[in-house]
XYZ file of C-alpha atoms in Angstrom:
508
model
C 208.887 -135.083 171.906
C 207.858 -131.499 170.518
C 204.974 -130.572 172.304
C 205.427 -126.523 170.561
C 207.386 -124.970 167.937
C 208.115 -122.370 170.853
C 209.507 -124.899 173.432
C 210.120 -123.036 176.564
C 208.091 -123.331 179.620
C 204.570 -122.193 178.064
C 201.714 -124.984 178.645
C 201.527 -126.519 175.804
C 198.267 -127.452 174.621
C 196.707 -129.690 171.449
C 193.793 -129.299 169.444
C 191.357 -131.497 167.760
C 190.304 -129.117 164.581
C 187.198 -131.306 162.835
C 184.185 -132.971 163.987
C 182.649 -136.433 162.194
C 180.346 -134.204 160.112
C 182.018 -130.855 160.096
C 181.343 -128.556 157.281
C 181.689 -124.819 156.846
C 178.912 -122.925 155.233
C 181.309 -120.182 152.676
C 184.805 -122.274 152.996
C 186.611 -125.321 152.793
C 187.996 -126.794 156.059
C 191.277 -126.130 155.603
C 190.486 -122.355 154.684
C 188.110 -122.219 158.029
C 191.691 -123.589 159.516
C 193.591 -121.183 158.361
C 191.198 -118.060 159.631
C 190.987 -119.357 163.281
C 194.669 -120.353 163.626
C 195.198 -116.590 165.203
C 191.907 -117.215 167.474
C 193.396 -120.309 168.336
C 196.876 -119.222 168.878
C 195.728 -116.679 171.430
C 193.725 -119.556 173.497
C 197.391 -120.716 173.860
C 197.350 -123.857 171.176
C 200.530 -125.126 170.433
C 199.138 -128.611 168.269
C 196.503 -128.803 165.952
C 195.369 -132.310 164.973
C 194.017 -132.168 161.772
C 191.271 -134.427 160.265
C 193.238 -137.205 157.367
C 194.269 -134.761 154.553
C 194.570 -137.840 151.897
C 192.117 -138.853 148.849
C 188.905 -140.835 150.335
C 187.016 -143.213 148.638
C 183.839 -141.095 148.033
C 184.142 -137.123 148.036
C 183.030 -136.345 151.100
C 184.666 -139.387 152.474
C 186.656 -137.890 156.081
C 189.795 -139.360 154.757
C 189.465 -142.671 156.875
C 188.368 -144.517 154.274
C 191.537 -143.936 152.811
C 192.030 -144.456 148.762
C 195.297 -142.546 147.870
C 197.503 -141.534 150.333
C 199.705 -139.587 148.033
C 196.704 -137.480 146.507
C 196.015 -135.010 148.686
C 193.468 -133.136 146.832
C 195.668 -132.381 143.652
C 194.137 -135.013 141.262
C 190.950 -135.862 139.718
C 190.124 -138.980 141.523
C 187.123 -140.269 143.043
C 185.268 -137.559 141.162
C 186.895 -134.396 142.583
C 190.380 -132.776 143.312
C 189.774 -131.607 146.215
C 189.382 -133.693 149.354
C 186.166 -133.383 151.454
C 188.447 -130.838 153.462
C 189.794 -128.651 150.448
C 193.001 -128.867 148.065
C 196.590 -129.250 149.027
C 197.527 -125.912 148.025
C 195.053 -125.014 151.019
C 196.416 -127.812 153.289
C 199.831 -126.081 152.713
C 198.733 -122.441 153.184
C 196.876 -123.015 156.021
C 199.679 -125.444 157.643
C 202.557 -122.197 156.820
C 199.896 -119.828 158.732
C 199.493 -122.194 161.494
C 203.682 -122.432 161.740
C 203.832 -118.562 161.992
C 201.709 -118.425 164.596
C 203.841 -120.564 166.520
C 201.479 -123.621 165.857
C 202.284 -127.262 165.323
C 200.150 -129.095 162.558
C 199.967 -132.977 163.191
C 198.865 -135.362 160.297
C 196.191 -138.161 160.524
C 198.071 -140.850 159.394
C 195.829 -144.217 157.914
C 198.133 -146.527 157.635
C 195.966 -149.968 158.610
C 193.951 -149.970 155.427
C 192.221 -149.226 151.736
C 189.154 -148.351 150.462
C 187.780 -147.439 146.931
C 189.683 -150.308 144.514
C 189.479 -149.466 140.946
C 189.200 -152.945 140.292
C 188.450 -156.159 141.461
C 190.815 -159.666 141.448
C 189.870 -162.691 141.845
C 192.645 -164.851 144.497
C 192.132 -167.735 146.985
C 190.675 -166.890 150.406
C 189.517 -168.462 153.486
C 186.437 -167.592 155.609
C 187.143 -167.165 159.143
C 185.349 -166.243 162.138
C 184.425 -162.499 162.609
C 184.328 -163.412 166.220
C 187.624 -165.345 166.358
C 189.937 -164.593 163.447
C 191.759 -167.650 164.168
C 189.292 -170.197 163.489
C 188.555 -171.075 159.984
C 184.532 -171.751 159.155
C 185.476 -172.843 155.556
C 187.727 -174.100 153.092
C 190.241 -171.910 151.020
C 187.681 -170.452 147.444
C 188.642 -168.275 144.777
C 186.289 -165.240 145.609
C 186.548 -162.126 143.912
C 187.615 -158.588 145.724
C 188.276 -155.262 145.152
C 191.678 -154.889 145.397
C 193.147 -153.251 142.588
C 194.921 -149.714 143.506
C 195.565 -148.520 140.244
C 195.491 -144.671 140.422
C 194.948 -143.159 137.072
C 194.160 -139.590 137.762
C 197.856 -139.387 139.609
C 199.552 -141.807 137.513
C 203.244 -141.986 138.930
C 203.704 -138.809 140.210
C 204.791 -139.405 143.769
C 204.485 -143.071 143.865
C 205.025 -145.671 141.364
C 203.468 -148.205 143.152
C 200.146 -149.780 142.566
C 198.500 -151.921 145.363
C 197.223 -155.748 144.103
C 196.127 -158.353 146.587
C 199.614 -159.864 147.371
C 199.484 -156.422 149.399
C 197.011 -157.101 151.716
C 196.085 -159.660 154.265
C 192.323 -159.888 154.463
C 188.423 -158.117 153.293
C 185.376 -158.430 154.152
C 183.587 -158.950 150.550
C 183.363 -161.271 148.307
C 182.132 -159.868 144.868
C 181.736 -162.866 142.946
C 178.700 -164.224 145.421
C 177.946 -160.702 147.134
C 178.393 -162.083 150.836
C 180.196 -160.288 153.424
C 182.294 -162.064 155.896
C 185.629 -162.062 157.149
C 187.978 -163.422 154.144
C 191.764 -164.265 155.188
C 193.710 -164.385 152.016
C 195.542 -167.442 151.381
C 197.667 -167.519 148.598
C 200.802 -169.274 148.378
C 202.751 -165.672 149.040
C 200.485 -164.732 152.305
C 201.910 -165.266 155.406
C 198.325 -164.926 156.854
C 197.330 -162.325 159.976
C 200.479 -160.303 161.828
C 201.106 -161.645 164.582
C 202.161 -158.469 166.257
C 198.502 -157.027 166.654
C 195.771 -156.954 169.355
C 194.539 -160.279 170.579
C 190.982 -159.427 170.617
C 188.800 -161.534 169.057
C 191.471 -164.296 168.721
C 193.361 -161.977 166.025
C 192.744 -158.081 165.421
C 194.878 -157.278 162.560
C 191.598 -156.922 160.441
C 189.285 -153.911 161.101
C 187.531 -152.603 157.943
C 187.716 -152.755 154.051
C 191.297 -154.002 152.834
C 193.613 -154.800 155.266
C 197.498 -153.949 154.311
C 199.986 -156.548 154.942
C 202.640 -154.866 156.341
C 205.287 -157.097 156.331
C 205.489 -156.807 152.316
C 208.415 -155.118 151.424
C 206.703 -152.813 148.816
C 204.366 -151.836 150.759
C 206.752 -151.393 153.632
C 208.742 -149.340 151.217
C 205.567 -146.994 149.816
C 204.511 -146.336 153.246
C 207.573 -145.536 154.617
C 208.581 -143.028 152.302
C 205.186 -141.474 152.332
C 205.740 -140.907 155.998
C 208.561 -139.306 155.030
C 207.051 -136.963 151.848
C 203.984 -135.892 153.813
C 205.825 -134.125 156.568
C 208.200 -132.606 154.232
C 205.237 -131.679 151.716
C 202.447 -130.329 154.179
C 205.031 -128.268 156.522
C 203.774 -130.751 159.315
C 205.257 -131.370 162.690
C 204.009 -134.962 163.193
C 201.232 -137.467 163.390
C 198.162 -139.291 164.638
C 197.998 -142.710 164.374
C 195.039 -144.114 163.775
C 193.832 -147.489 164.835
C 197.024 -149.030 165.807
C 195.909 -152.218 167.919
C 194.655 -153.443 164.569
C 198.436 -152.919 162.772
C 201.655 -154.521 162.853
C 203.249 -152.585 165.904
C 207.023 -153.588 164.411
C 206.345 -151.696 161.539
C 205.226 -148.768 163.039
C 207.766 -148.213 165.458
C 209.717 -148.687 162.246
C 207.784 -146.161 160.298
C 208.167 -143.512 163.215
C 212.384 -144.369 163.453
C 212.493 -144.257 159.972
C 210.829 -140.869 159.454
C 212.740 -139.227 162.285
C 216.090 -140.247 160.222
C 215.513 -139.236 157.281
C 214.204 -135.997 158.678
C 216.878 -135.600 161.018
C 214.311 -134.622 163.410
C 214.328 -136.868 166.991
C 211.691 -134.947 168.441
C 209.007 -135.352 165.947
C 205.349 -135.451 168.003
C 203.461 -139.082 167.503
C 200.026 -139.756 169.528
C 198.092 -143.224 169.000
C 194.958 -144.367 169.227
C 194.444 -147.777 171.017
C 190.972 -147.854 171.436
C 190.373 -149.315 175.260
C 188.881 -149.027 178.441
C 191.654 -151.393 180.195
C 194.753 -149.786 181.252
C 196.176 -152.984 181.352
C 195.658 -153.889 177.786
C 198.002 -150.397 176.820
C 200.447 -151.014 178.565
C 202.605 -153.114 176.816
C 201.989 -150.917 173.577
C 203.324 -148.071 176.004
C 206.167 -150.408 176.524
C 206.885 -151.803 173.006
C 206.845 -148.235 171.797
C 209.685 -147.547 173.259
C 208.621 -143.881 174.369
C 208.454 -142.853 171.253
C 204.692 -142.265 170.920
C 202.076 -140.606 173.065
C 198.479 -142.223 173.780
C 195.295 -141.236 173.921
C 193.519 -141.672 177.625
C 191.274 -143.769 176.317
C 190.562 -145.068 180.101
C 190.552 -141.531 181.391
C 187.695 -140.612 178.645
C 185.459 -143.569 180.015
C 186.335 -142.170 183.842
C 184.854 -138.745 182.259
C 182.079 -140.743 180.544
C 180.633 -142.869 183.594
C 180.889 -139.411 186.128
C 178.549 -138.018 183.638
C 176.333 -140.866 183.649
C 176.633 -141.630 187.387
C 176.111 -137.721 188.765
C 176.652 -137.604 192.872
C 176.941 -141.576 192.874
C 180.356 -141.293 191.332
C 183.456 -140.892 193.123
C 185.643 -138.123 191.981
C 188.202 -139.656 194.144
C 188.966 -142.265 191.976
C 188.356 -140.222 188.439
C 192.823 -140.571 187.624
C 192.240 -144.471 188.921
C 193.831 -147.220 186.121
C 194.339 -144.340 183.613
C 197.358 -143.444 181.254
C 197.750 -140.260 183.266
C 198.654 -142.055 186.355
C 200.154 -145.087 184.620
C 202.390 -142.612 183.089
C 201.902 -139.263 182.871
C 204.566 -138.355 180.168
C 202.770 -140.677 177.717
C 199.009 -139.304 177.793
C 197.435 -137.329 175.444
C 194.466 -136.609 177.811
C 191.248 -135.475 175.946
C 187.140 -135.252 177.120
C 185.757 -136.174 173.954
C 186.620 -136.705 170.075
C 184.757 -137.487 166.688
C 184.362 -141.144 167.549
C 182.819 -140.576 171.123
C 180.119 -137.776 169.547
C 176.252 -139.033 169.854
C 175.618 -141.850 167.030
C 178.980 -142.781 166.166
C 180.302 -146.488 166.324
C 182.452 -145.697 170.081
C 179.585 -143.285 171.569
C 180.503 -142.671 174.883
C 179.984 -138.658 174.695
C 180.371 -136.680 178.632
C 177.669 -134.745 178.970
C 177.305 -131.314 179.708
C 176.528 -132.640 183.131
C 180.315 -133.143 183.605
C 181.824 -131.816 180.940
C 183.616 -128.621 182.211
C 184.671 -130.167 185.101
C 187.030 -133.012 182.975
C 187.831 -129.788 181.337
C 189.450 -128.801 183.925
C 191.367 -131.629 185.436
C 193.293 -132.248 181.853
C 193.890 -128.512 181.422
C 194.910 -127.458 184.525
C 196.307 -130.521 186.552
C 199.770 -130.129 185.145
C 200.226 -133.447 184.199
C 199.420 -135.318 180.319
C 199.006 -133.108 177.376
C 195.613 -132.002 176.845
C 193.560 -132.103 173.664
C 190.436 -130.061 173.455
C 187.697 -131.123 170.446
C 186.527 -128.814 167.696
C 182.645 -129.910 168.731
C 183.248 -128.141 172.648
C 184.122 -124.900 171.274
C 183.013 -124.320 168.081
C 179.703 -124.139 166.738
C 178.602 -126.665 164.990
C 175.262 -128.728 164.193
C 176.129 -132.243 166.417
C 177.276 -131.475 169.681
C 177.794 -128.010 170.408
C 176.795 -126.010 173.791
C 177.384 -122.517 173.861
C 177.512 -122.432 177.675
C 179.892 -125.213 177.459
C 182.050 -123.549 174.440
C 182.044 -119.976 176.837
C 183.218 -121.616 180.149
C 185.914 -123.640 178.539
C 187.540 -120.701 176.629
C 188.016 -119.141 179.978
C 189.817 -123.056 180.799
C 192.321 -122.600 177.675
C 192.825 -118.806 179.062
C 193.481 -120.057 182.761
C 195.743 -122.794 181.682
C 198.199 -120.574 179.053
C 198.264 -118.244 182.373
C 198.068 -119.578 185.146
C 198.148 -123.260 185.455
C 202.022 -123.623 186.549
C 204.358 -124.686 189.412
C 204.203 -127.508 191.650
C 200.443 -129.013 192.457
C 198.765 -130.220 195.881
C 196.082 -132.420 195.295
C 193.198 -132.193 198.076
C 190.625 -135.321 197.145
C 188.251 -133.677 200.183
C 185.556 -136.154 199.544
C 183.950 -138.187 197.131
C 182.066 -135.599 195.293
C 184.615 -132.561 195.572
C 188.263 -132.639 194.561
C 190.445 -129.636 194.602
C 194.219 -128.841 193.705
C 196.713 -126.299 193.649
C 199.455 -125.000 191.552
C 201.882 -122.862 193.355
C 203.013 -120.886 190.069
C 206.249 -120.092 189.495
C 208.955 -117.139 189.131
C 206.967 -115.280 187.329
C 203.293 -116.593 187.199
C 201.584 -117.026 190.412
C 199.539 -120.551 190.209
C 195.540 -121.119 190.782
C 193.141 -122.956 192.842
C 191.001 -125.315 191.404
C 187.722 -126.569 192.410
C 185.658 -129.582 190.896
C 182.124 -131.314 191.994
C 179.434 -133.419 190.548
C 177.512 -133.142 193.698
C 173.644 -133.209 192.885
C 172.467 -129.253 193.083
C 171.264 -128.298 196.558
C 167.295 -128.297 196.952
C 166.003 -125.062 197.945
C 162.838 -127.311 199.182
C 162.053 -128.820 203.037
C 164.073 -128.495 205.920
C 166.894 -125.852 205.629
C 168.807 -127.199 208.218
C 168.550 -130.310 206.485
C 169.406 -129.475 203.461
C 172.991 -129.564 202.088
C 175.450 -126.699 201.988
C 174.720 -124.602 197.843
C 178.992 -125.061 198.082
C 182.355 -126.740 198.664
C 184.752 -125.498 200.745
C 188.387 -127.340 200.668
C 191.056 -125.147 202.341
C 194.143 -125.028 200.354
C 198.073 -124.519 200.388
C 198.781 -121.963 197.859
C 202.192 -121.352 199.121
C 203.857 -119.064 201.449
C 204.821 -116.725 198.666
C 201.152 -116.280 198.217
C 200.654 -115.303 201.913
C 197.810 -112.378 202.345
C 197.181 -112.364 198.884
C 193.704 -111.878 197.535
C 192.360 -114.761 195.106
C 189.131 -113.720 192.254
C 186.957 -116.572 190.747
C 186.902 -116.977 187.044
C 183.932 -118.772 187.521
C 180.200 -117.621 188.869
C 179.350 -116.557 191.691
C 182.150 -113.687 190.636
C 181.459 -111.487 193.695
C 183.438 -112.879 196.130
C 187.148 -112.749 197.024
C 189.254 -115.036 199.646
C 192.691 -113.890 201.354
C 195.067 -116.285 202.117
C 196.573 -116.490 205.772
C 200.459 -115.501 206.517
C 201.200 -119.656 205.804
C 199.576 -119.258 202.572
C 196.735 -121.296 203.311
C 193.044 -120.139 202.399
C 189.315 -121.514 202.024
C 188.280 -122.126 198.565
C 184.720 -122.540 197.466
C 182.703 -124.447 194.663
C 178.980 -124.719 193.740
C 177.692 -127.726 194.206
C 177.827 -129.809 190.752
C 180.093 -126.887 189.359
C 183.974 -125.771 188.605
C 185.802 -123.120 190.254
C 189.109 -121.695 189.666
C 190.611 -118.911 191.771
C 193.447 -116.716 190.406
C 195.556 -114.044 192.406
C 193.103 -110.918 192.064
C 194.343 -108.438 189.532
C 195.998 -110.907 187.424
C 194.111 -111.303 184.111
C 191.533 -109.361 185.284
């Protein structure tokens, strides 16, 4: 798959450009976009995921609460034209910038279900168990739900089709008594839940508001030539795929084959999100996907989540243990944090600063997974940004477009200090990489006692290498190590810290 419109043997690296709440104070989001995509194509970004560009259900809606999919801030719907992120002559603009800076622009695709009905229907429905959507708690009532897709302000520009409740499988209101519950519908044309969905809670195919049935073959028809229309539309390279353990996993494979036909594009980038801790429980959506999508290291985030929490007491030893990155390197989209893991939203599981720069490091410089770094880390914002944090990990984007190549050594010294090196390459001549969540040194007591204020993990960094003299990028900066006639050296680390050593004079 494309990982950059440049190819070659740059790092490629993706971003995450929006937070839950983002805003900018003078512009609209895709504007803001379009202004950093030079800033962000000299930090060596070769992806940008961008936040759901469609028509939400309320105007600042993010776009998950998806009401048109085909209205992407060009009609008056909802009470606005523009999306919460800006129009789609912006979306397009700032995608063509972000192309000629050599920058790939992947699409939120929401694709599981609808919010915002212009009308409600009244059909038969059954109650079922929220905590196992196989078991029935009532007979089959008429109740009445918004379901109606009607789509005035765009008419049939685009799309002819207009969504009723034969297009959807289950809600979770009932407007005719105001109760909320889990409602399969059960007409005499519903087939009930997919079966080809996550087994959690007996049946996951329903997550939130109305949930699209799709084995219909208009909406299997709508949705597959929308795939097709937005990439061709928006200038974009591929997509993110949210939510996928709750969809039918036949039909998206199908989507995905079906857009890279009619493209004629069979590297077109795909990443899903399958929200879980358990390796085990991806796997066979790794398998069934037939390598044709990436995945987000969910169980790699949760690693990076519980070494924050657990300080010295965690093992960094075992930090790659039951992830997607060791599963299967070539399929993980490794990432710290996103807009679902910040402080107060429903998956909360933010790293904190504690920890953060040094899972920084491992995705960006290990060589193995494609990174993703988050909008909130680097740029300021009002929920979870750390200027400290944003400064140090600039200097990890910098150190991975230049230096972060050629074959790696691991050294897993000891439980709270791992190190590895990349040898480089023809023309770039590798690093040395330090990590520790060791708790910081005590300056109190017994100085013999006490433990050492660093690491030190002696390193291979190649023959080629032999005699040279390696800088830190990190603090303390004044220090230098040479590296004996086999190419071996010393490297050191504060304690709880990240250190990366480059060749001295390179980048300096």
């Amino acid at each position: 798959m494309r990982l950059s419109p440049k190819g070659g043997d740059v790092n490629p690296l993706m971003f995450q450009f929006f937070t839950w709440d983002c805003n900018h104070p003078q512009l609209s989001w895709w504007k803001h976009f379009e202004s950093e995509v030079p800033n962000l194509a000299q930090l060596g970004v070769t992806q940008v995921w961008l936040p759901p560009p469609n028509k939400a259900m309320r105007k600042q809606g993010q776009g998950y609460d998806a009401y048109d999919l085909w209205d992407l801030g060009e009609f008056y719907q909802k009470g606005t034209i523009a999306t919460r992120w800006g129009t789609k002559e912006e979306l397009v603009r700032a995608i063509e910038t972000a192309n000629a800076h050599g920058i790939d622009v992947l699409i939120d695709a929401v694709l599981n279900h609808k919010l915002g009905a212009d009308r409600p229907e009244k059909f038969m429905a059954v109650p079922v168990d929220p905590n196992n959507r196989l078991k029935d708690i009532g007979p089959a009532r008429e109740i009445e739900g918004w379901t109606g897709f009607d789509f005035l302000g765009r008419g049939d520009k685009y799309s002819s089709f207009k969504w009723t409740y034969e297009h959807f499988t289950g809600l979770d209101w009932d407007h005719r008594t105001r109760s909320k519950g889990v409602f399969r519908i059960a007409t005499s044309k519903h087939r009930g839940w997919s079966r080809w969905v996550d087994t959690e809670l007996g049946n996951y195919d329903y997550l939130l508001g109305i949930d699209i049935d799709h084995r219909h073959p208009e909406v299997r028809k709508d949705l597959l030539s929308w795939g097709t229309w937005v990439l061709q539309t928006t200038g974009g390279a591929g997509f993110r795929f949210d939510a996928i353990k709750h969809m039918d996993r036949r039909f998206l494979l199908s989507f995905i084959k079906h857009v890279r036909e009619t493209l004629g594009r069979t590297d077109i980038f795909s990443v899903a999100e399958y929200w879980s801790n358990n390796i085990d429980l991806i796997k066979p959506y790794i398998r069934a996907f037939e390598g044709l999508v990436t995945f987000f290291d969910v169980p790699l985030h949760y690693n990076f989540h519980d070494a924050s929490k657990g300080g010295g007491q965690y093992d960094l030893r075992k930090i790659l243990d039951r992830t997607v990155l060791k599963y299967q390197p070539g399929d993980a989209v490794t990432f710290v944090d996103n807009h679902d893991t910040q402080i107060g939203q429903t998956l909360e599981s933010w790293v904190g600063s504690n920890f953060k720069l040094q899972a920084y490091a491992l995705i960006l410089l290990y060589g193995e997974g494609h990174p993703c770094v988050f909008y909130g880390d680097l740029y300021p914002n009002e929920e979870c940004y750390d200027e400290s944090t944003a400064r140090s990990l600039r200097i990890l984007m910098d150190a991975r477009r230049r230096f972060a190549y050629g074959p790696r050594t691991e050294y897993p010294q000891e439980r709270n200090c791992v190190g590895f090196a990349r040898a480089g390459d023809a023309t770039r001549d590798g690093c040395a990489v330090l990590v520790s969540n060791a708790e910081q040194a005590s300056s109190d007591g017994d100085a013999e006692q006490a433990p050492a204020h660093t690491h030190t993990i002696r390193m291979d960094v190649s023959s080629r290498n032999a005699a040279a003299t390696y800088r830190p990028l990190f603090e303390p900066l004044a220090q230098t190590v040479t590296a004996a006639a086999d190419g071996w050296a010393a490297f050191t680390c504060p304690r709880g810290g990240v250190q990366v050593w480059v060749k001295e004079g390179e980048g300096a």
